[in-house]
Coordinates of C-alpha atoms in Angstrom, one line a residue:
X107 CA 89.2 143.6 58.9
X108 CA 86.7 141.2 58.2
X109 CA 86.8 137.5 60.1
X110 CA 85.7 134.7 58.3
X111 CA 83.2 132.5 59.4
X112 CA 85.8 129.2 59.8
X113 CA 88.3 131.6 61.7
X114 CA 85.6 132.1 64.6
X115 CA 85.1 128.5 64.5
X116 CA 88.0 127.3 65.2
X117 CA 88.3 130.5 68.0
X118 CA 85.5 128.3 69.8
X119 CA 86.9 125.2 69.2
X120 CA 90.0 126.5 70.9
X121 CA 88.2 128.0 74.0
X122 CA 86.7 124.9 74.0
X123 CA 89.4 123.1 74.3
X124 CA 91.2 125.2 76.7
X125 CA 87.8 125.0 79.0
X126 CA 88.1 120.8 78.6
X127 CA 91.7 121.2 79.9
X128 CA 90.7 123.3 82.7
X129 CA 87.2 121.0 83.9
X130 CA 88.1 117.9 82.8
X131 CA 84.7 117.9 81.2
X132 CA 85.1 115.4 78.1
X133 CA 81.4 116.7 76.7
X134 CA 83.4 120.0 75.9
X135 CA 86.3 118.2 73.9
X136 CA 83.3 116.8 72.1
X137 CA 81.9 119.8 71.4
X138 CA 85.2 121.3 69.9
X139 CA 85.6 118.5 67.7
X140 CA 82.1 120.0 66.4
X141 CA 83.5 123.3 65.7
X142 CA 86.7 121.9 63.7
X143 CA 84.1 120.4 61.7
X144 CA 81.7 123.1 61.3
X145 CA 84.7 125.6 60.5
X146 CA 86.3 123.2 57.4
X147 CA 82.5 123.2 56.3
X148 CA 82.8 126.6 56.1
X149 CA 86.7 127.2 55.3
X150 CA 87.0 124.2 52.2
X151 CA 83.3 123.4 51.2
X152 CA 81.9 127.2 51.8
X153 CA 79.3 126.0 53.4
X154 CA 76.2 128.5 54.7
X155 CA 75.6 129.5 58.4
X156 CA 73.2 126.7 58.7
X157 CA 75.1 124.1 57.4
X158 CA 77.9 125.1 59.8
X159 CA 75.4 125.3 62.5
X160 CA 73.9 121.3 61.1
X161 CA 77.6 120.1 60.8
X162 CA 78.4 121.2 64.5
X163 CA 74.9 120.1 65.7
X164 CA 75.1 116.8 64.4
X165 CA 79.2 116.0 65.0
X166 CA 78.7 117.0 68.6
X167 CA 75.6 114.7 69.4
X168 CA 77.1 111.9 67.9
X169 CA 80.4 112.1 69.6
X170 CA 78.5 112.5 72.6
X171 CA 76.1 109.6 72.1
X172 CA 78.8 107.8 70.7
X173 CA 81.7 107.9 72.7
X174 CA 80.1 108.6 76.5
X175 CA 78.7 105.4 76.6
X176 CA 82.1 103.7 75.8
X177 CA 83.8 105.8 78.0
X178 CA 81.0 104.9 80.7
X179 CA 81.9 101.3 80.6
X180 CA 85.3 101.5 80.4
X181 CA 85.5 103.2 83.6
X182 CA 83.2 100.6 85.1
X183 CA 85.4 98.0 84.3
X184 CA 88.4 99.8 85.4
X185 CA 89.8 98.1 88.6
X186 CA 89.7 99.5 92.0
X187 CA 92.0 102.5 93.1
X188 CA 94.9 101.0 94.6
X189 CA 94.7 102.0 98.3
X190 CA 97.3 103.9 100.6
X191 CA 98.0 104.8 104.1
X192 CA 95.5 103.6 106.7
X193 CA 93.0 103.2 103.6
X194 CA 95.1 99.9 103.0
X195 CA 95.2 98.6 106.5
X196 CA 91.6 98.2 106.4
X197 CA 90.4 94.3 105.5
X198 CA 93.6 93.3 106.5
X199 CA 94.6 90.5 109.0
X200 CA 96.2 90.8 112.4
X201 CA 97.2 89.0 115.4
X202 CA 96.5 90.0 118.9
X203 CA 99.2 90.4 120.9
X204 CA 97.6 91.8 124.2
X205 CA 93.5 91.0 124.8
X206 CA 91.3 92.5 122.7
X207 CA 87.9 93.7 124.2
X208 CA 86.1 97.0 123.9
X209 CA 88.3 99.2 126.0
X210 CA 91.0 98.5 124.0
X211 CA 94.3 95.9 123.5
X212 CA 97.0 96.1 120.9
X213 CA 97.4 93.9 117.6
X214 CA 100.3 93.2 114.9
X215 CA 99.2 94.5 111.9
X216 CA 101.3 94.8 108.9
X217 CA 104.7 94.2 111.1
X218 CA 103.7 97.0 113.1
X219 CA 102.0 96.9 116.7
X220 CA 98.5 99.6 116.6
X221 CA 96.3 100.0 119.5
X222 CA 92.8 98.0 118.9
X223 CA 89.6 98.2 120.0
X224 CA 86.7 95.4 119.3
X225 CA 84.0 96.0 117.2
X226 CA 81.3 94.8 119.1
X227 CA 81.3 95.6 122.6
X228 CA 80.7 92.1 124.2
X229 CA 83.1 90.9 122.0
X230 CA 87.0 90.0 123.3
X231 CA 90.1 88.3 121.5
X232 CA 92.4 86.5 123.4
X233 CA 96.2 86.8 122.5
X234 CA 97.2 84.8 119.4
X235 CA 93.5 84.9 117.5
X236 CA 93.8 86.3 114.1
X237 CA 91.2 89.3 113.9
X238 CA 90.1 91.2 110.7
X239 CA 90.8 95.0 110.7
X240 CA 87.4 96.9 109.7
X241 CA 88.5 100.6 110.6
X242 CA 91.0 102.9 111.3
X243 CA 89.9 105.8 113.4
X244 CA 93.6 108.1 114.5
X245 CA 95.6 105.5 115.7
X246 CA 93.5 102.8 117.0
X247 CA 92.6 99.8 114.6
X248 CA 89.0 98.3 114.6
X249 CA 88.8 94.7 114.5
X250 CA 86.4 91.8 114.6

């Protein structure tokens, strides 16, 4: 049994689309695009080897020059992760509830009470002072 040309194009456009789910590489979606197109210009114009090879050459590189930039500044202007866990304590506000200094002291801090230390060692905040949460490291909260 003899395969014809389009049949083994859209074969690659399929393993290229099956690699694209598995990477998450969008150049390779791009690229299978290219092969749809090269196999209906072989399948319903009958095109020649090199005007399959063209017709995939040139649909792939545009795609590619076309749509990565796009995609490139629509992630740049995507808004910031949303934060969770400790992530979202940090830049947060909190008051001290026991003095602050760099051996340690404890803080409110999102309604719950974490043990602080101050960032700068000849630094101390009395009880009462709003402080700014910088870090998180286990279970001690780093303010200033």
């Amino acid at each position: 049994m003899d395969i014809d040309a389009w049949l083994w194009w859209l074969i690659g456009a399929a393993v290229l689309g099956i690699a694209l789910v598995i990477t998450a590489m969008p150049e390779l979606g791009m690229l299978a695009v290219g092969a749809v197109a090269a196999a209906v210009t072989s399948g319903i114009f009958g095109g020649g080897a090199v005007a399959q090879v063209v017709v995939f050459t040139v649909v792939s590189t545009a795609l590619i020059a076309v749509v990565r930039p796009i995609a490139n500044r629509h992630r740049a202007g995507r808004p910031p992760q949303l934060s969770t866990g400790v992530d979202a304590l940090k830049g947060r506000q909190a008051v001290v509830l026991e003095r602050v200094d760099r051996s340690g002291g404890r803080i409110k801090l999102a309604g719950e009470v974490w043990s602080a230390r101050a960032l700068e060692a000849d630094r101390s905040y009395e009880v009462g002072q709003e402080v700014d949460v910088v870090d998180i490291e286990g279970a001690t909260a780093i303010v200033m």
